[in-house]
PDB file of C-alpha atoms in Angstrom:
ATOM      1  CA  UNK A  23     116.586  72.937  87.179  1.00 55.00           C
ATOM      2  CA  UNK A  24     120.567  73.061  88.397  1.00 60.00           C
ATOM      3  CA  UNK A  25     120.451  76.676  88.966  1.00 74.00           C
ATOM      4  CA  UNK A  26     117.372  76.456  91.230  1.00 80.00           C
ATOM      5  CA  UNK A  27     119.076  74.086  93.905  1.00 78.00           C
ATOM      6  CA  UNK A  28     121.759  75.747  93.432  1.00 81.00           C
ATOM      7  CA  UNK A  29     120.247  78.286  94.388  1.00 88.00           C
ATOM      8  CA  UNK A  30     118.519  76.346  96.838  1.00 89.00           C
ATOM      9  CA  UNK A  31     122.247  74.840  98.756  1.00 88.00           C
ATOM     10  CA  UNK A  32     123.094  78.699  98.375  1.00 90.00           C
ATOM     11  CA  UNK A  33     120.340  79.840 100.793  1.00 93.00           C
ATOM     12  CA  UNK A  34     120.370  77.466 103.705  1.00 94.00           C
ATOM     13  CA  UNK A  35     124.135  78.903 103.555  1.00 94.00           C
ATOM     14  CA  UNK A  36     122.226  82.154 103.952  1.00 95.00           C
ATOM     15  CA  UNK A  37     120.185  80.818 106.791  1.00 96.00           C
ATOM     16  CA  UNK A  38     122.897  80.306 108.315  1.00 97.00           C
ATOM     17  CA  UNK A  39     124.779  83.045 108.477  1.00 97.00           C
ATOM     18  CA  UNK A  40     121.112  84.528 109.376  1.00 98.00           C
ATOM     19  CA  UNK A  41     121.628  82.264 112.522  1.00 98.00           C
ATOM     20  CA  UNK A  42     125.130  82.937 113.154  1.00 98.00           C
ATOM     21  CA  UNK A  43     124.007  86.995 113.662  1.00 98.00           C
ATOM     22  CA  UNK A  44     121.068  86.019 115.508  1.00 98.00           C
ATOM     23  CA  UNK A  45     122.316  84.141 118.283  1.00 98.00           C
ATOM     24  CA  UNK A  46     124.979  86.821 118.683  1.00 98.00           C
ATOM     25  CA  UNK A  47     123.129  89.132 118.937  1.00 98.00           C
ATOM     26  CA  UNK A  48     121.066  86.991 121.689  1.00 98.00           C
ATOM     27  CA  UNK A  49     123.809  86.881 123.584  1.00 98.00           C
ATOM     28  CA  UNK A  50     125.186  90.088 123.673  1.00 98.00           C
ATOM     29  CA  UNK A  51     121.802  91.496 124.596  1.00 98.00           C
ATOM     30  CA  UNK A  52     120.910  88.152 127.391  1.00 98.00           C
ATOM     31  CA  UNK A  53     125.191  89.431 128.891  1.00 98.00           C
ATOM     32  CA  UNK A  54     123.450  93.305 129.462  1.00 98.00           C
ATOM     33  CA  UNK A  55     120.726  91.897 130.539  1.00 98.00           C
ATOM     34  CA  UNK A  56     122.748  89.986 133.236  1.00 98.00           C
ATOM     35  CA  UNK A  57     124.534  91.979 134.400  1.00 98.00           C
ATOM     36  CA  UNK A  58     122.683  95.246 134.653  1.00 98.00           C
ATOM     37  CA  UNK A  59     119.398  93.254 135.700  1.00 98.00           C
ATOM     38  CA  UNK A  60     117.177  94.649 132.685  1.00 98.00           C
ATOM     39  CA  UNK A  61     114.010  92.662 132.919  1.00 98.00           C
ATOM     40  CA  UNK A  62     113.035  93.490 129.646  1.00 98.00           C
ATOM     41  CA  UNK A  63     115.776  93.363 127.685  1.00 98.00           C
ATOM     42  CA  UNK A  64     115.856  89.768 129.507  1.00 98.00           C
ATOM     43  CA  UNK A  65     111.861  89.076 128.190  1.00 98.00           C
ATOM     44  CA  UNK A  66     112.889  90.228 125.001  1.00 98.00           C
ATOM     45  CA  UNK A  67     115.697  87.434 124.482  1.00 98.00           C
ATOM     46  CA  UNK A  68     113.554  84.647 125.856  1.00 98.00           C
ATOM     47  CA  UNK A  69     110.964  85.451 122.861  1.00 98.00           C
ATOM     48  CA  UNK A  70     113.486  85.931 120.399  1.00 97.00           C
ATOM     49  CA  UNK A  71     114.651  83.250 120.119  1.00 98.00           C
ATOM     50  CA  UNK A  72     110.804  81.553 118.780  1.00 98.00           C
ATOM     51  CA  UNK A  73     112.549  83.442 115.710  1.00 97.00           C
ATOM     52  CA  UNK A  74     116.224  81.101 116.111  1.00 98.00           C
ATOM     53  CA  UNK A  75     114.419  77.880 116.627  1.00 98.00           C
ATOM     54  CA  UNK A  76     112.112  78.400 113.543  1.00 97.00           C
ATOM     55  CA  UNK A  77     114.952  79.531 111.194  1.00 97.00           C
ATOM     56  CA  UNK A  78     116.254  76.126 112.664  1.00 97.00           C
ATOM     57  CA  UNK A  79     113.178  74.874 111.297  1.00 97.00           C
ATOM     58  CA  UNK A  80     113.026  75.848 107.558  1.00 96.00           C
ATOM     59  CA  UNK A  81     116.323  74.861 107.055  1.00 96.00           C
ATOM     60  CA  UNK A  82     116.088  70.902 108.662  1.00 95.00           C
ATOM     61  CA  UNK A  83     112.684  71.290 106.016  1.00 95.00           C
ATOM     62  CA  UNK A  84     114.948  72.452 103.049  1.00 93.00           C
ATOM     63  CA  UNK A  85     117.926  70.602 103.244  1.00 93.00           C
ATOM     64  CA  UNK A  86     115.644  67.294 103.862  1.00 92.00           C
ATOM     65  CA  UNK A  87     113.645  68.461 101.526  1.00 91.00           C
ATOM     66  CA  UNK A  88     116.749  68.433  98.758  1.00 90.00           C
ATOM     67  CA  UNK A  89     117.678  65.154  99.973  1.00 90.00           C
ATOM     68  CA  UNK A  90     114.895  63.353  98.677  1.00 90.00           C
ATOM     69  CA  UNK A  91     114.060  65.742  96.099  1.00 87.00           C
ATOM     70  CA  UNK A  92     117.188  65.632  94.045  1.00 86.00           C
ATOM     71  CA  UNK A  93     119.283  62.589  96.593  1.00 86.00           C
ATOM     72  CA  UNK A  94     123.369  65.097  95.989  1.00 85.00           C
ATOM     73  CA  UNK A  95     125.475  63.263  96.108  1.00 84.00           C
ATOM     74  CA  UNK A  96     130.022  64.591  96.781  1.00 87.00           C
ATOM     75  CA  UNK A  97     130.138  67.375  97.592  1.00 87.00           C
ATOM     76  CA  UNK A  98     125.891  69.136  97.084  1.00 91.00           C
ATOM     77  CA  UNK A  99     125.229  65.976 100.199  1.00 91.00           C
ATOM     78  CA  UNK A 100     128.180  66.975 102.111  1.00 92.00           C
ATOM     79  CA  UNK A 101     126.681  70.984 101.994  1.00 92.00           C
ATOM     80  CA  UNK A 102     123.197  69.496 103.014  1.00 93.00           C
ATOM     81  CA  UNK A 103     124.242  66.761 105.428  1.00 93.00           C
ATOM     82  CA  UNK A 104     127.225  69.564 107.367  1.00 95.00           C
ATOM     83  CA  UNK A 105     124.918  72.794 107.228  1.00 96.00           C
ATOM     84  CA  UNK A 106     121.858  70.220 109.877  1.00 96.00           C
ATOM     85  CA  UNK A 107     124.902  69.862 111.884  1.00 97.00           C
ATOM     86  CA  UNK A 108     126.084  73.392 111.724  1.00 98.00           C
ATOM     87  CA  UNK A 109     122.274  74.296 112.424  1.00 98.00           C
ATOM     88  CA  UNK A 110     121.832  72.440 115.409  1.00 98.00           C
ATOM     89  CA  UNK A 111     124.982  73.964 116.862  1.00 98.00           C
ATOM     90  CA  UNK A 112     123.844  77.373 115.857  1.00 98.00           C
ATOM     91  CA  UNK A 113     119.997  76.391 117.280  1.00 98.00           C
ATOM     92  CA  UNK A 114     121.995  75.103 121.175  1.00 98.00           C
ATOM     93  CA  UNK A 115     123.679  79.105 120.781  1.00 98.00           C
ATOM     94  CA  UNK A 116     120.097  80.392 120.880  1.00 98.00           C
ATOM     95  CA  UNK A 117     119.011  78.062 124.061  1.00 98.00           C
ATOM     96  CA  UNK A 118     121.846  78.846 125.378  1.00 98.00           C
ATOM     97  CA  UNK A 119     121.544  82.698 125.410  1.00 98.00           C
ATOM     98  CA  UNK A 120     118.064  82.327 126.509  1.00 98.00           C
ATOM     99  CA  UNK A 121     119.295  80.515 129.743  1.00 98.00           C
ATOM    100  CA  UNK A 122     121.799  83.005 130.662  1.00 98.00           C
ATOM    101  CA  UNK A 123     117.980  85.404 129.672  1.00 98.00           C
ATOM    102  CA  UNK A 124     116.120  83.329 132.626  1.00 98.00           C
ATOM    103  CA  UNK A 125     119.274  83.468 134.629  1.00 98.00           C
ATOM    104  CA  UNK A 126     118.934  87.777 134.576  1.00 98.00           C
ATOM    105  CA  UNK A 127     115.347  87.204 134.847  1.00 98.00           C
ATOM    106  CA  UNK A 128     114.937  85.058 137.745  1.00 97.00           C
ATOM    107  CA  UNK A 129     117.571  87.545 139.936  1.00 97.00           C
ATOM    108  CA  UNK A 130     115.369  90.155 138.809  1.00 97.00           C
ATOM    109  CA  UNK A 131     115.679  93.356 140.330  1.00 97.00           C
ATOM    110  CA  UNK A 132     119.496  92.077 141.621  1.00 96.00           C
ATOM    111  CA  UNK A 133     122.199  91.533 139.036  1.00 96.00           C
ATOM    112  CA  UNK A 134     122.942  87.349 139.599  1.00 96.00           C
ATOM    113  CA  UNK A 135     126.422  88.110 138.907  1.00 97.00           C
ATOM    114  CA  UNK A 136     128.221  89.799 141.904  1.00 96.00           C
ATOM    115  CA  UNK A 137     129.733  93.248 141.575  1.00 95.00           C
ATOM    116  CA  UNK A 138     133.111  92.011 141.466  1.00 94.00           C
ATOM    117  CA  UNK A 139     132.284  89.194 139.502  1.00 97.00           C
ATOM    118  CA  UNK A 140     130.533  91.119 136.179  1.00 97.00           C
ATOM    119  CA  UNK A 141     133.768  92.349 134.229  1.00 97.00           C
ATOM    120  CA  UNK A 142     135.035  88.514 133.941  1.00 96.00           C
ATOM    121  CA  UNK A 143     131.646  88.243 132.318  1.00 98.00           C
ATOM    122  CA  UNK A 144     131.079  90.613 130.375  1.00 98.00           C
ATOM    123  CA  UNK A 145     134.391  88.673 128.649  1.00 97.00           C
ATOM    124  CA  UNK A 146     133.394  85.986 128.962  1.00 97.00           C
ATOM    125  CA  UNK A 147     130.162  86.669 126.946  1.00 97.00           C
ATOM    126  CA  UNK A 148     131.727  89.808 123.861  1.00 97.00           C
ATOM    127  CA  UNK A 149     134.420  86.322 123.535  1.00 97.00           C
ATOM    128  CA  UNK A 150     131.724  84.321 122.825  1.00 97.00           C
ATOM    129  CA  UNK A 151     129.883  86.625 120.283  1.00 97.00           C
ATOM    130  CA  UNK A 152     133.327  87.444 118.451  1.00 97.00           C
ATOM    131  CA  UNK A 153     133.221  83.675 118.063  1.00 97.00           C
ATOM    132  CA  UNK A 154     129.749  83.222 116.782  1.00 98.00           C
ATOM    133  CA  UNK A 155     130.586  86.195 114.616  1.00 98.00           C
ATOM    134  CA  UNK A 156     134.145  84.755 113.482  1.00 97.00           C
ATOM    135  CA  UNK A 157     131.993  81.444 113.093  1.00 98.00           C
ATOM    136  CA  UNK A 158     129.620  83.395 110.790  1.00 98.00           C
ATOM    137  CA  UNK A 159     132.325  84.775 108.471  1.00 98.00           C
ATOM    138  CA  UNK A 160     134.475  81.051 108.077  1.00 97.00           C
ATOM    139  CA  UNK A 161     129.901  79.967 106.568  1.00 97.00           C
ATOM    140  CA  UNK A 162     130.190  82.926 104.683  1.00 96.00           C
ATOM    141  CA  UNK A 163     133.497  82.477 103.357  1.00 96.00           C
ATOM    142  CA  UNK A 164     134.338  78.998 103.628  1.00 95.00           C
ATOM    143  CA  UNK A 165     137.754  79.629 104.542  1.00 96.00           C
ATOM    144  CA  UNK A 166     139.419  77.223 106.297  1.00 96.00           C
ATOM    145  CA  UNK A 167     142.752  78.782 108.364  1.00 95.00           C
ATOM    146  CA  UNK A 168     140.049  81.135 109.856  1.00 95.00           C
ATOM    147  CA  UNK A 169     138.073  78.138 110.731  1.00 96.00           C
ATOM    148  CA  UNK A 170     140.940  76.335 112.440  1.00 95.00           C
ATOM    149  CA  UNK A 171     141.355  79.806 114.446  1.00 94.00           C
ATOM    150  CA  UNK A 172     139.029  79.596 116.453  1.00 94.00           C
ATOM    151  CA  UNK A 173     140.007  76.272 118.489  1.00 89.00           C
ATOM    152  CA  UNK A 174     142.293  78.452 119.730  1.00 89.00           C
ATOM    153  CA  UNK A 175     140.005  81.396 120.732  1.00 90.00           C
ATOM    154  CA  UNK A 176     138.365  78.920 122.960  1.00 94.00           C
ATOM    155  CA  UNK A 177     141.263  78.777 124.868  1.00 95.00           C
ATOM    156  CA  UNK A 178     140.805  81.873 125.777  1.00 95.00           C
ATOM    157  CA  UNK A 179     137.064  81.778 127.143  1.00 96.00           C
ATOM    158  CA  UNK A 180     138.148  78.307 128.916  1.00 96.00           C
ATOM    159  CA  UNK A 181     141.090  80.284 130.686  1.00 96.00           C
ATOM    160  CA  UNK A 182     138.392  83.264 131.897  1.00 96.00           C
ATOM    161  CA  UNK A 183     135.693  80.034 133.280  1.00 96.00           C
ATOM    162  CA  UNK A 184     138.203  78.523 135.090  1.00 96.00           C
ATOM    163  CA  UNK A 185     139.546  81.847 136.848  1.00 95.00           C
ATOM    164  CA  UNK A 186     135.248  82.248 137.422  1.00 95.00           C
ATOM    165  CA  UNK A 187     135.484  79.036 139.187  1.00 92.00           C
ATOM    166  CA  UNK A 188     138.536  79.727 141.054  1.00 95.00           C
ATOM    167  CA  UNK A 189     136.517  82.636 142.757  1.00 93.00           C
ATOM    168  CA  UNK A 190     133.550  80.308 143.301  1.00 92.00           C
ATOM    169  CA  UNK A 191     135.825  77.672 145.731  1.00 92.00           C
ATOM    170  CA  UNK A 192     138.135  80.383 147.015  1.00 93.00           C
ATOM    171  CA  UNK A 193     137.971  80.832 151.158  1.00 90.00           C
ATOM    172  CA  UNK A 194     137.161  83.999 151.340  1.00 90.00           C
ATOM    173  CA  UNK A 195     133.940  83.549 149.368  1.00 93.00           C
ATOM    174  CA  UNK A 196     131.405  85.729 150.259  1.00 93.00           C
ATOM    175  CA  UNK A 197     128.054  86.085 148.043  1.00 93.00           C
ATOM    176  CA  UNK A 198     126.279  82.563 149.115  1.00 95.00           C
ATOM    177  CA  UNK A 199     125.133  79.370 147.635  1.00 94.00           C
ATOM    178  CA  UNK A 200     122.337  80.864 145.289  1.00 95.00           C
ATOM    179  CA  UNK A 201     124.836  83.100 144.307  1.00 96.00           C
ATOM    180  CA  UNK A 202     127.369  80.194 143.294  1.00 96.00           C
ATOM    181  CA  UNK A 203     124.855  78.395 141.873  1.00 96.00           C
ATOM    182  CA  UNK A 204     124.505  81.105 139.298  1.00 97.00           C
ATOM    183  CA  UNK A 205     127.927  82.016 138.584  1.00 97.00           C
ATOM    184  CA  UNK A 206     127.776  78.499 138.048  1.00 97.00           C
ATOM    185  CA  UNK A 207     125.418  78.217 135.123  1.00 97.00           C
ATOM    186  CA  UNK A 208     125.839  81.069 134.083  1.00 98.00           C
ATOM    187  CA  UNK A 209     129.391  80.536 133.164  1.00 97.00           C
ATOM    188  CA  UNK A 210     128.754  77.118 131.565  1.00 97.00           C
ATOM    189  CA  UNK A 211     126.609  78.653 129.302  1.00 98.00           C
ATOM    190  CA  UNK A 212     128.849  80.866 127.898  1.00 98.00           C
ATOM    191  CA  UNK A 213     131.625  78.514 127.661  1.00 97.00           C
ATOM    192  CA  UNK A 214     129.130  75.594 125.979  1.00 98.00           C
ATOM    193  CA  UNK A 215     128.214  78.583 123.666  1.00 98.00           C
ATOM    194  CA  UNK A 216     131.658  78.943 122.311  1.00 98.00           C
ATOM    195  CA  UNK A 217     131.930  75.309 122.255  1.00 97.00           C
ATOM    196  CA  UNK A 218     128.547  75.288 119.727  1.00 98.00           C
ATOM    197  CA  UNK A 219     131.088  78.006 117.608  1.00 98.00           C
ATOM    198  CA  UNK A 220     133.889  76.440 117.944  1.00 97.00           C
ATOM    199  CA  UNK A 221     131.814  73.063 116.709  1.00 97.00           C
ATOM    200  CA  UNK A 222     130.770  74.897 113.199  1.00 97.00           C
ATOM    201  CA  UNK A 223     133.840  76.017 112.201  1.00 97.00           C
ATOM    202  CA  UNK A 224     135.789  72.303 112.644  1.00 96.00           C
ATOM    203  CA  UNK A 225     132.451  71.615 110.520  1.00 96.00           C
ATOM    204  CA  UNK A 226     133.045  73.594 107.818  1.00 96.00           C
ATOM    205  CA  UNK A 227     136.478  72.164 107.646  1.00 96.00           C
ATOM    206  CA  UNK A 228     135.461  69.598 106.786  1.00 95.00           C
ATOM    207  CA  UNK A 229     132.725  70.560 104.225  1.00 93.00           C
ATOM    208  CA  UNK A 230     135.760  72.639 102.496  1.00 93.00           C
ATOM    209  CA  UNK A 231     138.119  69.061 102.647  1.00 93.00           C
ATOM    210  CA  UNK A 232     136.036  65.846 103.580  1.00 91.00           C
ATOM    211  CA  UNK A 233     138.455  65.674 105.959  1.00 92.00           C
ATOM    212  CA  UNK A 234     137.796  65.997 110.199  1.00 91.00           C
ATOM    213  CA  UNK A 235     139.548  68.659 111.787  1.00 91.00           C
ATOM    214  CA  UNK A 236     142.308  65.708 113.445  1.00 88.00           C
ATOM    215  CA  UNK A 237     142.698  64.003 110.049  1.00 89.00           C
ATOM    216  CA  UNK A 238     143.119  67.232 108.023  1.00 86.00           C
ATOM    217  CA  UNK A 239     145.905  68.270 110.697  1.00 84.00           C
ATOM    218  CA  UNK A 240     147.399  64.842 111.320  1.00 86.00           C
ATOM    219  CA  UNK A 241     147.390  65.337 106.066  1.00 82.00           C
ATOM    220  CA  UNK A 242     148.759  69.043 106.057  1.00 81.00           C
ATOM    221  CA  UNK A 243     151.268  68.595 108.345  1.00 78.00           C
ATOM    222  CA  UNK A 244     152.696  65.124 106.627  1.00 77.00           C
ATOM    223  CA  UNK A 245     152.093  66.906 103.154  1.00 72.00           C
ATOM    224  CA  UNK A 246     155.128  69.245 105.321  1.00 67.00           C
ATOM    225  CA  UNK A 247     157.398  66.858 106.169  1.00 51.00           C
TER     226      UNK A 247
END
């Protein structure tokens, strides 16, 4: 019975890793659809979000079932509860990738992003993909040090987001209000996607140590003094 129980716990972790893979792929394809005005690709991202949602709901059901049947305590309870929260973060990442794809679909056959901002948006998409890929690795390895790196990695996304906004408020902006709205939304979607990836990594820190990131950092610094 205990072996089956721990297999169920492991399967929840496997589902989280699969969700991280799927949302990273979705964002990459959504970015291509956005920049290349690829309607078919945008539609495929929108349709594929259902699979991410289904994984989220299946994980929720399994976790709640485990709570009801096994009444886990200590570390096992932390695994189940934290996994539920990570699943919610990853499901939201999938939604944000879908939002990017919807902007691409809305402006087809044109690209919603002006040519002079393609490089910035592409870099935001690539960085966000790398963040969620690292979050998936952190889930798999329970590597606290790597988890802590994600917040620093997120700084690069925030810098690109600020750069995007600076273009929008520049007096030389010539792409109109509609495009400005599109770029504002897209920039926010990438920035929030990265925030959720960071949140996943922070939850792994809590899962492993029993402390939230701020508490863990403070106790680590105190131990080093």
